[in-house]
Coordinates of C-alpha atoms in Angstrom, one line a residue:
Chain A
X6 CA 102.3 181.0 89.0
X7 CA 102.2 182.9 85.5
X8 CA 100.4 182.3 82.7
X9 CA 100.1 185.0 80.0
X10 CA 98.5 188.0 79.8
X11 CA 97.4 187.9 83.4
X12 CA 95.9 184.6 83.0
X13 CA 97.9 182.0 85.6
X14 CA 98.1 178.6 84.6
X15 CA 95.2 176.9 86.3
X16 CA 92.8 179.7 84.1
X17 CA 94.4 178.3 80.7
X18 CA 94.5 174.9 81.8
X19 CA 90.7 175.1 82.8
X20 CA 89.7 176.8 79.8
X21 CA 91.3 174.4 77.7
X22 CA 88.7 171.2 79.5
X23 CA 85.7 173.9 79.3
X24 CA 86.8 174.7 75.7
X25 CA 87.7 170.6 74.7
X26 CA 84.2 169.7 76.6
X27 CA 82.1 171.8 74.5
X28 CA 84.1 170.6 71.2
X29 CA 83.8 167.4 72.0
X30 CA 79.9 167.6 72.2
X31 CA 80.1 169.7 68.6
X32 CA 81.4 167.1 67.4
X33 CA 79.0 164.8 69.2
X34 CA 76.4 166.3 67.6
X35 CA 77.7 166.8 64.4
X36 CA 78.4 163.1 64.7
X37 CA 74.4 161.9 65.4
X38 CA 73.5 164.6 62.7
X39 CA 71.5 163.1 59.8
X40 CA 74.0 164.0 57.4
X41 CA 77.2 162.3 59.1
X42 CA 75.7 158.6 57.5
X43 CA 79.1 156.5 57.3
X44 CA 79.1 154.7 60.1
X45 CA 75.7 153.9 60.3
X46 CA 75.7 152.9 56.6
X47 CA 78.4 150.6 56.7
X48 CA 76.8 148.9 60.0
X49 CA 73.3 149.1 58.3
X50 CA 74.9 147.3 55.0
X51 CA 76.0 144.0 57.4
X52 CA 73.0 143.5 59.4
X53 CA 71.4 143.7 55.7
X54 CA 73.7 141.3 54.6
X55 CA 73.6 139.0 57.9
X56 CA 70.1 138.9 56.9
X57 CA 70.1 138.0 53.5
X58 CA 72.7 135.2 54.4
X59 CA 70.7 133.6 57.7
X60 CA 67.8 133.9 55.1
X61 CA 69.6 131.6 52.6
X62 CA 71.4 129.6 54.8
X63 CA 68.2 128.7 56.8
X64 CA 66.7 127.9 53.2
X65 CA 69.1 125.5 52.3
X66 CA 69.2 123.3 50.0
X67 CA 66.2 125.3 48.8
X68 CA 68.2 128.5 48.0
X69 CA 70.6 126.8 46.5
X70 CA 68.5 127.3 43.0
X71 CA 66.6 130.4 44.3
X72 CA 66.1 133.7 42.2
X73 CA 68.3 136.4 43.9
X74 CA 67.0 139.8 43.8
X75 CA 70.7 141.4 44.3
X76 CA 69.3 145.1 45.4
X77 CA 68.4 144.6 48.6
X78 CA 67.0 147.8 50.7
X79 CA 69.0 150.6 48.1
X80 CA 72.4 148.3 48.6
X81 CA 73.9 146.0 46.2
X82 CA 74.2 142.6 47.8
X83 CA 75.7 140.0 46.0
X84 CA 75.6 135.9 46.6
X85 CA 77.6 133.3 45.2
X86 CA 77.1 129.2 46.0
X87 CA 80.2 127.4 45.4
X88 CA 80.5 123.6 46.1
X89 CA 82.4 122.0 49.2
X90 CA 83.9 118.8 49.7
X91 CA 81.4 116.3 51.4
X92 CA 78.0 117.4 50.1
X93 CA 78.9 120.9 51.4
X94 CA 77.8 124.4 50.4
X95 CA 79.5 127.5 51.2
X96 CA 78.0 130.5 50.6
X97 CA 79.6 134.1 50.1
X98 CA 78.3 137.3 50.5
X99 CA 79.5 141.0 49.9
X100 CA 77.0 144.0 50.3
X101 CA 78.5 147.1 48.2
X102 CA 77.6 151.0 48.1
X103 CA 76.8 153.1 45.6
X104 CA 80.3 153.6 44.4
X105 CA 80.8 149.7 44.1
X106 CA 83.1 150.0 46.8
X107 CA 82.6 147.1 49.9
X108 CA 80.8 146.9 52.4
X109 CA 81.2 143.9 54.1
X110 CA 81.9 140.5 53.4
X111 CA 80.5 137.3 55.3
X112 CA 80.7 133.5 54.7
X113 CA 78.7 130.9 55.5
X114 CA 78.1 127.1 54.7
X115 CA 75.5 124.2 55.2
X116 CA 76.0 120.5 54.6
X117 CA 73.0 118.0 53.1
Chain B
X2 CA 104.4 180.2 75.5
X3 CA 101.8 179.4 77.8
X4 CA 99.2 180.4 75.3
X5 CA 101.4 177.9 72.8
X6 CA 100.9 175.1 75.3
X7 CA 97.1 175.9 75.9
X8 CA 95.9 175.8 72.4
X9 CA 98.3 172.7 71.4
X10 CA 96.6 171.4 74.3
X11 CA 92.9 172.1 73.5
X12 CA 94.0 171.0 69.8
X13 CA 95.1 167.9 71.1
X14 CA 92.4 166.7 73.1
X15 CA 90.4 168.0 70.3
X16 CA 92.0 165.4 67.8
X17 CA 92.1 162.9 70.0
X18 CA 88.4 163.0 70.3
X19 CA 87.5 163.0 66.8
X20 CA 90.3 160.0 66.0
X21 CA 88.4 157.8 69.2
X22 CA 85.1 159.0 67.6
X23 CA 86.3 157.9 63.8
X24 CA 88.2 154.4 65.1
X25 CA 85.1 153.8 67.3
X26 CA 82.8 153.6 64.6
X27 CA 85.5 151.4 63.0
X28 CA 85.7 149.2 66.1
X29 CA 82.1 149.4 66.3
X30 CA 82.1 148.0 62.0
X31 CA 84.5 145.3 62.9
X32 CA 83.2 144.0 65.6
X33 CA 79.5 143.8 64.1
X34 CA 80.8 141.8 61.4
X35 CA 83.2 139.0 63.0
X36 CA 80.6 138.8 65.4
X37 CA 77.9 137.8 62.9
X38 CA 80.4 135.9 60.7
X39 CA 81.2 134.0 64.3
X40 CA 77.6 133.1 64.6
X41 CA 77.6 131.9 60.8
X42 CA 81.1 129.5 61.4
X43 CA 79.2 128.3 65.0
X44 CA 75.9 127.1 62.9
X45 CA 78.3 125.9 59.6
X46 CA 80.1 123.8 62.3
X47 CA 76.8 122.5 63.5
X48 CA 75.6 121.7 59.9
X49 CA 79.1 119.8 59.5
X50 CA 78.9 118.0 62.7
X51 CA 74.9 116.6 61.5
X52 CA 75.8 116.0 58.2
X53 CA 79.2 114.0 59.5
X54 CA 77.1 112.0 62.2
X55 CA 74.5 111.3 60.0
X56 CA 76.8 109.6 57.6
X57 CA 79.3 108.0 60.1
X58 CA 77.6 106.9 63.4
X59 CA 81.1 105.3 64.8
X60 CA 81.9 109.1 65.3
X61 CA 79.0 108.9 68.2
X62 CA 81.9 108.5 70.6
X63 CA 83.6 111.7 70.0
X64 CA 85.8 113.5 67.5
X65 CA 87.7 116.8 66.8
X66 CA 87.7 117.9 63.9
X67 CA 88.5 121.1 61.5
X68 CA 87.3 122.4 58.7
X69 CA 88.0 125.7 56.2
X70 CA 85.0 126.9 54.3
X71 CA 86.9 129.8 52.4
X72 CA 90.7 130.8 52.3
X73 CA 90.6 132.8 55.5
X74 CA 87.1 131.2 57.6
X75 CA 86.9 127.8 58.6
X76 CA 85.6 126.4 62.0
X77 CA 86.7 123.5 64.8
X78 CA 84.3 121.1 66.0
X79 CA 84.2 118.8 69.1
X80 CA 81.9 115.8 69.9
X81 CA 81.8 114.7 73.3
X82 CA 79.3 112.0 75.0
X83 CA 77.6 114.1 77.0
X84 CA 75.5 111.3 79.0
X85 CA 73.2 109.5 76.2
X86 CA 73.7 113.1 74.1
X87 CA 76.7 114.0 72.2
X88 CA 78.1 117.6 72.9
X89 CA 79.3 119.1 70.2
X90 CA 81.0 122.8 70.5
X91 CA 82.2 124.9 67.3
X92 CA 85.1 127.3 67.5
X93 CA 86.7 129.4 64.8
X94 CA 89.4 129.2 63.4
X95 CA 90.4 132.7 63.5
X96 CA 90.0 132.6 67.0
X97 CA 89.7 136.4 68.9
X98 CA 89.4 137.1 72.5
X99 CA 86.1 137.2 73.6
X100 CA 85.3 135.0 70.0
X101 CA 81.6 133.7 70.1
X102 CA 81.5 129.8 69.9
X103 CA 78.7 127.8 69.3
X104 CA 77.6 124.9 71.6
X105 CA 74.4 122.6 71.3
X106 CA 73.3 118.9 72.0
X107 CA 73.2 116.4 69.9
X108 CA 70.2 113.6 69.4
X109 CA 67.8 111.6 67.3
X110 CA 64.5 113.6 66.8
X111 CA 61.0 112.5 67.8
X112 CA 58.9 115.1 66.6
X113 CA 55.7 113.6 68.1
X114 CA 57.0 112.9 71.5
X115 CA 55.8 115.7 73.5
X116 CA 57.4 117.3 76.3
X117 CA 56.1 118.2 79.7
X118 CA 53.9 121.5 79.9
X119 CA 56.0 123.1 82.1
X120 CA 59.9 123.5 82.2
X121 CA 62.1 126.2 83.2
X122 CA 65.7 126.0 82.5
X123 CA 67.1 129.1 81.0
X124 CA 67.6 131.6 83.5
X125 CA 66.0 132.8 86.4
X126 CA 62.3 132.0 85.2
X127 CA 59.6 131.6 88.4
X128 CA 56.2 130.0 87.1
X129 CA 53.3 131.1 89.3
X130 CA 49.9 129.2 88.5
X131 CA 47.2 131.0 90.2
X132 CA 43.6 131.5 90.4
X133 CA 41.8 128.8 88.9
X134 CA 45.3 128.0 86.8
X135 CA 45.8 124.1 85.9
X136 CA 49.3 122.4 85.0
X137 CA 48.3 119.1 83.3
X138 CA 51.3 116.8 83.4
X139 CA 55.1 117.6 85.1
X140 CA 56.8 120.3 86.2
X141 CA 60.2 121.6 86.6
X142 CA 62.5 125.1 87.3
X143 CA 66.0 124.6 87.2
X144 CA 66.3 128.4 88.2
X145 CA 63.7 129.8 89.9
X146 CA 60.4 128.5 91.5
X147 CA 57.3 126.9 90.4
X148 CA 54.7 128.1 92.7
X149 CA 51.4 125.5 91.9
X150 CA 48.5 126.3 94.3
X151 CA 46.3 124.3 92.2
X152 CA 46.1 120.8 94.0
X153 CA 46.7 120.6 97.9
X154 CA 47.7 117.9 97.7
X155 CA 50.8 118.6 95.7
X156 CA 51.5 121.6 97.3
X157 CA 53.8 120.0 99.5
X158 CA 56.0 119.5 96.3
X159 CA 54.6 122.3 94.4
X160 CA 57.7 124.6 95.1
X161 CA 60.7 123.6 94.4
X162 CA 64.0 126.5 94.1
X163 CA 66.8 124.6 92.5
X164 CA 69.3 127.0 92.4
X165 CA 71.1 125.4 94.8
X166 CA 71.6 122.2 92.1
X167 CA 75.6 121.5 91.7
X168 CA 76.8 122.3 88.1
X169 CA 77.0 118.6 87.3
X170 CA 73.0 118.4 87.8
X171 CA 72.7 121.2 85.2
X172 CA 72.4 119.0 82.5
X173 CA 70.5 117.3 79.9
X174 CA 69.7 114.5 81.3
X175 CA 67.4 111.4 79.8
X176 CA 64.6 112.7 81.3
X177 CA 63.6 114.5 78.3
X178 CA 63.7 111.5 76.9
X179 CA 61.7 109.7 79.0
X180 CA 58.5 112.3 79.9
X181 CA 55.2 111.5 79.8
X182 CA 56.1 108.2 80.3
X183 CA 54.5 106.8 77.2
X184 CA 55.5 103.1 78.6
X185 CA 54.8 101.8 75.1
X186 CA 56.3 104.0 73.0
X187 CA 59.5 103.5 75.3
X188 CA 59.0 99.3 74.8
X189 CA 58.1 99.8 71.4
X190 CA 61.5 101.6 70.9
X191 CA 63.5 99.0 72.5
X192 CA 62.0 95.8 70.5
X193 CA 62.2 97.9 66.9
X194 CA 65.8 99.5 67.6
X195 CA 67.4 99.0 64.3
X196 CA 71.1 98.9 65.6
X197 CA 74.5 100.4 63.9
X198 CA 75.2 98.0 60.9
X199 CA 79.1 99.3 61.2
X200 CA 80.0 97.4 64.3
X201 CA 81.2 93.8 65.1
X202 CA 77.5 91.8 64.8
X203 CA 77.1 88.6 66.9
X204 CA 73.0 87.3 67.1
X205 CA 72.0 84.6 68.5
X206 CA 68.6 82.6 69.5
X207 CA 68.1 80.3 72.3
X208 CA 70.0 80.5 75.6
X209 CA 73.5 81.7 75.6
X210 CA 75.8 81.7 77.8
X211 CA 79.8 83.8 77.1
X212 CA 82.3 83.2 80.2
X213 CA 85.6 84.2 80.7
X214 CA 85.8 86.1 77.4
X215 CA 86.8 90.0 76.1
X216 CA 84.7 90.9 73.6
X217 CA 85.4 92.9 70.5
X218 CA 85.2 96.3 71.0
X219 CA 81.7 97.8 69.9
X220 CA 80.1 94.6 69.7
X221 CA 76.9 94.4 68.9
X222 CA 75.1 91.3 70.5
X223 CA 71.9 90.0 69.9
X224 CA 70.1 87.3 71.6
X225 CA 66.6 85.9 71.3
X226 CA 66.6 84.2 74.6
X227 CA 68.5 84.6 78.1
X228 CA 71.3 86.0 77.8
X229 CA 74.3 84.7 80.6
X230 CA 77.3 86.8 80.7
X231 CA 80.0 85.3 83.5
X232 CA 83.5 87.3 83.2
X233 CA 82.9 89.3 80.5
X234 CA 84.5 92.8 79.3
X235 CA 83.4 94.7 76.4
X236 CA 84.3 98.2 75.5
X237 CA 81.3 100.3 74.0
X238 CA 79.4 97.4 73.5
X239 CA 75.4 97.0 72.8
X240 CA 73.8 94.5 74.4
X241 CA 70.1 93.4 73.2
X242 CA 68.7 90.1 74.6
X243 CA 64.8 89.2 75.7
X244 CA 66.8 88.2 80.0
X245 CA 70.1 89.0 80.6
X246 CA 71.7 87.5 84.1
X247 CA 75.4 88.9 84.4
X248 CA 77.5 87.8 87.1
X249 CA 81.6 86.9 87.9
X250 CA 83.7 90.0 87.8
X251 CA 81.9 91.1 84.2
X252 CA 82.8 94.7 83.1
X253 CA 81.2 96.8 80.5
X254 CA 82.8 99.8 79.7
X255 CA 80.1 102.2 78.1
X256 CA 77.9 101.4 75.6
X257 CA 74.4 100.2 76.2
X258 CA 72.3 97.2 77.5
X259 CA 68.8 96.7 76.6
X260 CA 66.2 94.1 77.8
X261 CA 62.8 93.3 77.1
X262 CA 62.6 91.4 79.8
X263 CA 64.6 91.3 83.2
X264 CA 68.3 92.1 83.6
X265 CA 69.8 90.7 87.0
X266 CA 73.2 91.7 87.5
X267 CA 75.7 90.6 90.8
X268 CA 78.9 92.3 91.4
X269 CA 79.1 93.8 87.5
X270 CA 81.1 96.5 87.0
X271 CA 79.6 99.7 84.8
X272 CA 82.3 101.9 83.6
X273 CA 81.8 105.3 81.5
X274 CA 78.7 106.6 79.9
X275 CA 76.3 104.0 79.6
X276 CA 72.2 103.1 79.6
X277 CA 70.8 100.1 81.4
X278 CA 67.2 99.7 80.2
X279 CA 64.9 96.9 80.8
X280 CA 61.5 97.0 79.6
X281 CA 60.1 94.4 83.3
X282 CA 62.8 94.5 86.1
X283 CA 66.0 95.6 86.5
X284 CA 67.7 94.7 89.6
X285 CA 71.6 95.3 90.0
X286 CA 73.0 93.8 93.3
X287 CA 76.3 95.1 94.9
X288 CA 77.6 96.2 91.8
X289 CA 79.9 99.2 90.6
X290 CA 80.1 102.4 88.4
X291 CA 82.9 104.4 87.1
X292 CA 82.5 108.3 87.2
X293 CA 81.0 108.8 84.2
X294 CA 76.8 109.2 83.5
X295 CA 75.0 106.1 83.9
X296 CA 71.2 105.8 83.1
X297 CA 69.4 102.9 84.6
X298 CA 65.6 102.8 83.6
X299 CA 62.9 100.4 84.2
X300 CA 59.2 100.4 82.4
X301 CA 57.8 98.0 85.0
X302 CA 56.2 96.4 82.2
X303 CA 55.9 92.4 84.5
X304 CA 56.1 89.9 82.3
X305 CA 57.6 86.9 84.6
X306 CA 59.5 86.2 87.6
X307 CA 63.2 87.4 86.6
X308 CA 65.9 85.0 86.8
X309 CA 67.2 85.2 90.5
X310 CA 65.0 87.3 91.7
X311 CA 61.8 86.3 93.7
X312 CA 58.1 87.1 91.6
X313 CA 57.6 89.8 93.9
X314 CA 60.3 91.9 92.1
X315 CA 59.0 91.4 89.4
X316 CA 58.5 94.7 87.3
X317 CA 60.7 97.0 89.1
X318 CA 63.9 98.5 89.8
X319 CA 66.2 97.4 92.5
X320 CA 69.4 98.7 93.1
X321 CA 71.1 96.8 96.4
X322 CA 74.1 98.4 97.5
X323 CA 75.4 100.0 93.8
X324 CA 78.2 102.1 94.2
X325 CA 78.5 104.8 92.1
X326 CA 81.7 107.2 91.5
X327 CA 79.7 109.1 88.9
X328 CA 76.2 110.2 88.9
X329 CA 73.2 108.2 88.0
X330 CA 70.4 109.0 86.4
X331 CA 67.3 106.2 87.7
X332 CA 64.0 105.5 87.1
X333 CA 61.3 103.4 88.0
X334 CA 57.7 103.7 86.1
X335 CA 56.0 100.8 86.5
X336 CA 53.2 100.1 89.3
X337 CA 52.8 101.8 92.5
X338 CA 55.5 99.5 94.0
X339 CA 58.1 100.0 90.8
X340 CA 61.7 100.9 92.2
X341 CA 63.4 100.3 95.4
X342 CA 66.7 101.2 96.0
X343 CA 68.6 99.9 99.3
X344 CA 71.5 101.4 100.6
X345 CA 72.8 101.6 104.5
X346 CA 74.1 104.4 105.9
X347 CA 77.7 104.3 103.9
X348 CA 76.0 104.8 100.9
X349 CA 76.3 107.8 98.7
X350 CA 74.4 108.5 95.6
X351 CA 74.9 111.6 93.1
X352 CA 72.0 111.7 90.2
X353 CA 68.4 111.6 90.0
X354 CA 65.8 109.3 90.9
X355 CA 62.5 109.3 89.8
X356 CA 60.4 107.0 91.6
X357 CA 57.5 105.5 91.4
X358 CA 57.7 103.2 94.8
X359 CA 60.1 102.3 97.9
X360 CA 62.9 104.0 98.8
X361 CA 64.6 102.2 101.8
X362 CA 68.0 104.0 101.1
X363 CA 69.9 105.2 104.6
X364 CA 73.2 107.1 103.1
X365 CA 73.6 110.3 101.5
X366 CA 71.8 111.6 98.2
X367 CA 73.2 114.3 96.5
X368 CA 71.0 115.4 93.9
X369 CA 67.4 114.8 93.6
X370 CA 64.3 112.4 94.3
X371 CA 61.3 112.9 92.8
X372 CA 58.5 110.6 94.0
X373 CA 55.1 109.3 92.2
X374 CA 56.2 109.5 88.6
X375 CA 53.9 112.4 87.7
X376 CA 56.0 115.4 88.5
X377 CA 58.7 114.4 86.7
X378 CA 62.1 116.0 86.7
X379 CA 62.7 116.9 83.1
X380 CA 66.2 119.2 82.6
X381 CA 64.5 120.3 78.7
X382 CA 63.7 122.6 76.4
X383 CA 59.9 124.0 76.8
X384 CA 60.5 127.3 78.3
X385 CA 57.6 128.8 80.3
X386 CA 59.0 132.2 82.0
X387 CA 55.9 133.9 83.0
X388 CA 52.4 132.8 85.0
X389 CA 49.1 131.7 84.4
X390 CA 46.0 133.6 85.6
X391 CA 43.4 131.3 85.2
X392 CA 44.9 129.4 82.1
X393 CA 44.7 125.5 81.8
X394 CA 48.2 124.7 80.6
X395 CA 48.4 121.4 78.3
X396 CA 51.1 119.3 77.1
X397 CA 52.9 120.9 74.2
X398 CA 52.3 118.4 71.2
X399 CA 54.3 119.1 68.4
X400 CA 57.2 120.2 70.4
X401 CA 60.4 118.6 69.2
X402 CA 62.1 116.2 71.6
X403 CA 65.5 114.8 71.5
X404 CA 66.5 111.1 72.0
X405 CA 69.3 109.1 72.7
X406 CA 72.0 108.6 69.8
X407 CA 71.8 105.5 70.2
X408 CA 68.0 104.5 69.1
X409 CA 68.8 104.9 65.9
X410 CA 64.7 104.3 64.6
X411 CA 64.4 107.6 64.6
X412 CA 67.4 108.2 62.8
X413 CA 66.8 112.0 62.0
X414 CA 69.6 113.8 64.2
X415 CA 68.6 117.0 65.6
X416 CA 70.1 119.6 67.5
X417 CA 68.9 120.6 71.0
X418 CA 69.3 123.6 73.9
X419 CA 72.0 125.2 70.9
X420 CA 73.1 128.6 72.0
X421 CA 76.4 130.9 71.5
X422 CA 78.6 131.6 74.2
X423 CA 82.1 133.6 74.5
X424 CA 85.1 131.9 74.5

C-alpha cells in the first residue's frame, strides 16, 4: 500500500500518534506551567469560598452579626444573610476575580 | 491526499486533546462546586431536621419533608426510628448521579456521659494493647480485632473479629446509651423523665387496673402505684408506673414502658420499635415481638419481690420463652446473678445480650453474647484506630454521648456517627 512520497500508509499513520503523543505532552506541559492559572484559580476561588462559608455557617448564630473582611486571600468574596421561614438563615456566597467576573457561587443555611 | 488525511488527522487528535484538556478543567470546576454545595444542603438539612424536632417532638416517629433555601437549592429530609434513634438522611433537591447525601443519627445529648475507652467502628481499625498497655473499662471492634494481652484472664475474650456481624447488627444500638453502666444515673433518668406534654396525658395514683380497653394513640400514662394492664392495645404509647403486671392478650405497638420497680408480663405482645426498662426486675414470660428493634433493659436495682414472680427473681431479667421476629437488644446489670434468659432448643434469638448472670438458653442465637457486664458491647462513636505501647487508656470524659429521643431531660438534640455518602 501507497502513501505519498514513498511513505506507505502505516509510516503516516504512525507518525501522526508519534507526532499527536509529543503534542499532547506540549500541551501537557504548557498546561502545568505556572503561567496557564485558570483552572486552578477558579478551583482555588471555591475551596476559598467553601471555607469562608463552613467558617460562617459553623459560627452560626454568631456570624450572623459578624464583621466580614470581603478580601479574602487576593479574591473578592462576598456574603449576604437573608432570613428564612421558621427561624432559618440562608446564607449566600459568591467569590469574584479581579475583573469582577464570578467565580463560584454556594448556598448554605442553618436554623436556631 | 494521503498527506491531507495525515495532517487532518494529527490536527484532529491534536484538538481533541486540548478541548478534553479545556472541558476537563471545566468538569473538574463543576464538580468541585456541587460537590461542596452538596455537603452544605446535607448539613442545612441536618440543621432543619434539629431545629424541626426540637420544636415538634410528635415528629419523633418519622417525617419527610422538603425544603428550598434559594430559587434553585433546597434539600429533602427523612426521619426514620432507627431503634431508640431517629435516622435522618438529607438529599438534594437537584439531585445528580453519584449526588452526596448526608445521613446521621439523631438523639438527646449527655455531654457528661462518657463513653467506653475503646471502640472501633469505622472501618477496618485493629487495636493492639501491648507491653505493659492497660484498657480501663469496655471494649469493642466492629471491624477488625482488639488484641488485649493485658489480663489473662480476659484473654479468652480479649479478641474478638466481628466482621462476620450481619448488616442488621451494624447499628447503633442502646448500648451507647447504656456504657459504664452508671446504674444511677440510668434510675435517676427514669424517675425525673419529664415526658412529651403534646400527647394524650392520663396520671394516676394508687393501684390501677385498664382491662379490655384500646387506648388512645400516644398515650401517655402515669401511675404512682401498680400498674395492671389485662387486654390492652396502645399504639406508640408511654407507659410510666412504680410495678406494672400485663397480662390477657395485651399489645403495645411501639412506644416505651418504664418501671421503677418490676414489670411482669405473660403472653403480651411487643410490636415495632420499642424500650422495656425496669429499674428492679423485668421478667417477660412467653411473650411476643414484631420485627422491629426491641430494647429490654434491667438495672437490677432489688427493691421487693415482683408481683408474680418468686423473691429470688428479684432484680433481674428473665425472658421465658420470648419470641422474637425482630432483633433484640437485652441487658441485665444488676448482681452477679442479674439476667437469665430460658429458651429450649426451638428457640431463635437475633440481637445482643449483655449479661451479667445465667444463660440457660438451648436454641439458636444469632448475634452476640457478651458475659460479665464489663466488656460491654458498645456499637459508638470513640474511634481508637491504632495501638498502645505501654499507654494506660482511660475513659474518655467529656466525650459526647447520644441518648434515647425519648428521655427528653436532656432535651438538647444532637447529632451522632453523621457522615456523607453517594447516592
Amino acid at each position: 500500500m501507497k502513501g505519498c512520497k514513498g511513505f506507505t500508509l502505516l509510516e503516516v499513520l504512525v507518525a501522526s500518534v508519534l507526532a499527536s503523543g509529543a503534542l499532547a505532552t506540549l500541551g501537557m506541559w504548557c498546561y502545568k506551567q505556572p503561567w496557564n492559572q485558570m483552572a486552578r484559580h477558579k478551583v482555588e476561588a471555591q475551596a476559598i469560598l467553601a471555607t469562608g462559608m463552613e467558617h460562617r455557617l459553623h459560627a452560626f448564630p454568631d456570624s450572623l452579626h459578624e464583621e466580614i473582611d470581603p478580601l479574602e486571600n487576593g479574591k473578592l468574596a462576598t456574603w449576604r444573610w437573608t432570613e428564612l421561614p421558621n427561624g432559618g438563615w440562608c446564607l449566600k456566597g459568591e467569590v469574584l476575580d479581579a475583573r469582577g467576573k464570578s467565580l463560584g457561587m454556594l448556598v448554605g443555611a442553618r436554623w436556631r | 491526499m494521503f498527506t491531507v488525511i495525515g495532517l487532518m488527522l494529527v490536527l484532529g487528535i491534536l484538538a481533541d486533546i486540548l478541548f478534553l484538556m479545556a472541558l476537563g478543567d471545566n468538569r473538574l470546576a463543576v464538580k468541585n462546586a456541587r460537590e461542596m454545595q452538596e455537603r452544605l444542603l446535607g448539613k442545612a438539612g441536618l440543621s432543619w431536621a434539629l431545629a424541626r424536632l426540637t420544636n415538634d417532638t410528635s415528629l419523633f416517629y418519622g417525617i419527610e419533608s422538603s425544603m428550598m433555601i434559594d430559587t434553585s437549592e433546597g434539600f429533602a429530609v427523612s426521619l426514620e426510628p432507627e431503634g431508640i434513634l431517629l435516622d435522618a438522611y438529607v438529599t438534594p433537591k437537584r439531585k445528580l448521579p453519584s449526588s452526596l447525601h448526608a445521613h446521621a443519627w439523631i438523639g438527646n445529648v449527655m455531654d457528661s456521659l462518657a463513653k467506653p475507652p475503646v471502640l472501633s467502628l469505622m472501618g477496618s481499625s485493629d487495636l493492639n494493647v501491648r507491653g505493659s498497655g492497660i484498657v480501663v473499662g469496655s471494649y469493642f471492634a466492629l471491624h477488625g480485632l482488639v488484641n488485649a494481652g493485658y489480663d489473662a484472664r480476659t484473654r479468652e475474650n480479649s479478641a474478638l473479629d466481628s466482621n462476620a456481624m450481619p448488616d442488621w447488627m451494624k447499628r447503633p444500638w442502646a448500648l451507647n446509651v447504656l456504657v459504664k453502666w452508671q446504674k444511677s444515673t440510668l434510675a435517676a433518668l427514669m424517675k425525673d423523665s419529664t415526658l412529651d406534654s403534646t400527647r394524650p396525658q392520663l396520671r394516676k395514683s394508687g393501684n390501677v387496673s385498664v382491662e379490655g380497653k384500646q387506648l388512645p394513640e400516644r398515650t401517655e400514662l402515669h401511675v404512682h402505684g401498680l400498674l395492671r394492664l389485662r387486654n390492652v392495645s396502645c399504639d406508640n404509647c408511654i407507659i410510666l408506673a412504680d410495678s406494672i403486671h400485663i397480662e390477657g392478650k395485651t399489645t403495645l405497638r411501639a412506644g416505651m414502658i418504664w418501671t421503677s420497680g418490676s414489670l411482669w408480663a405473660h403472653k403480651a405482645i411487643f410490636d415495632g420499635y420499642g424500650q422495656i426498662l425496669a429499674n428492679d426486675t423485668l421478667a417477660l414470660d412467653s411473650c411476643e415481638g414484631g420485627t422491629r428493634q426491641l430494647v429490654f433493659a434491667s438495672l437490677g436495682e432489688s427493691t421487693k419481690p415482683p408481683i408474680g414472680l418468686d423473691s429470688a427473681s428479684s432484680g433481674m431479667l428473665r425472658l421465658t420463652h420470648v419470641n422474637l421476629e425482630g432483633m433484640a437488644f437485652s441487658l441485665g446489670v444488676g448482681g452477679a446473678e442479674s439476667m437469665r434468659l430460658i429458651g429450649d432448643s426451638t428457640s431463635f434469638w437475633k440481637g445482643i445480650w449483655g449479661i451479667r448472670g445465667t444463660v440457660q438458653y438451648a436454641g439458636t442465637v444469632m448475634g452476640q453474647v457478651r458475659m460479665d457486664g464489663v466488656r460491654w458491647v458498645a456499637p459508638n462513636g470513640v474511634i481508637w484506630n491504632g495501638q498502645t505501647d505501654g499507654k494506660f487508656l482511660k475513659e474518655q470524659s467529656g466525650k459526647r454521648c447520644v441518648l434515647p429521643l425519648l428521655w427528653k431531660k436532656y432535651d438538647k438534640l444532637g447529632l451522632e456517627w453523621w457522615r456523607f455518602e453517594r447516592l
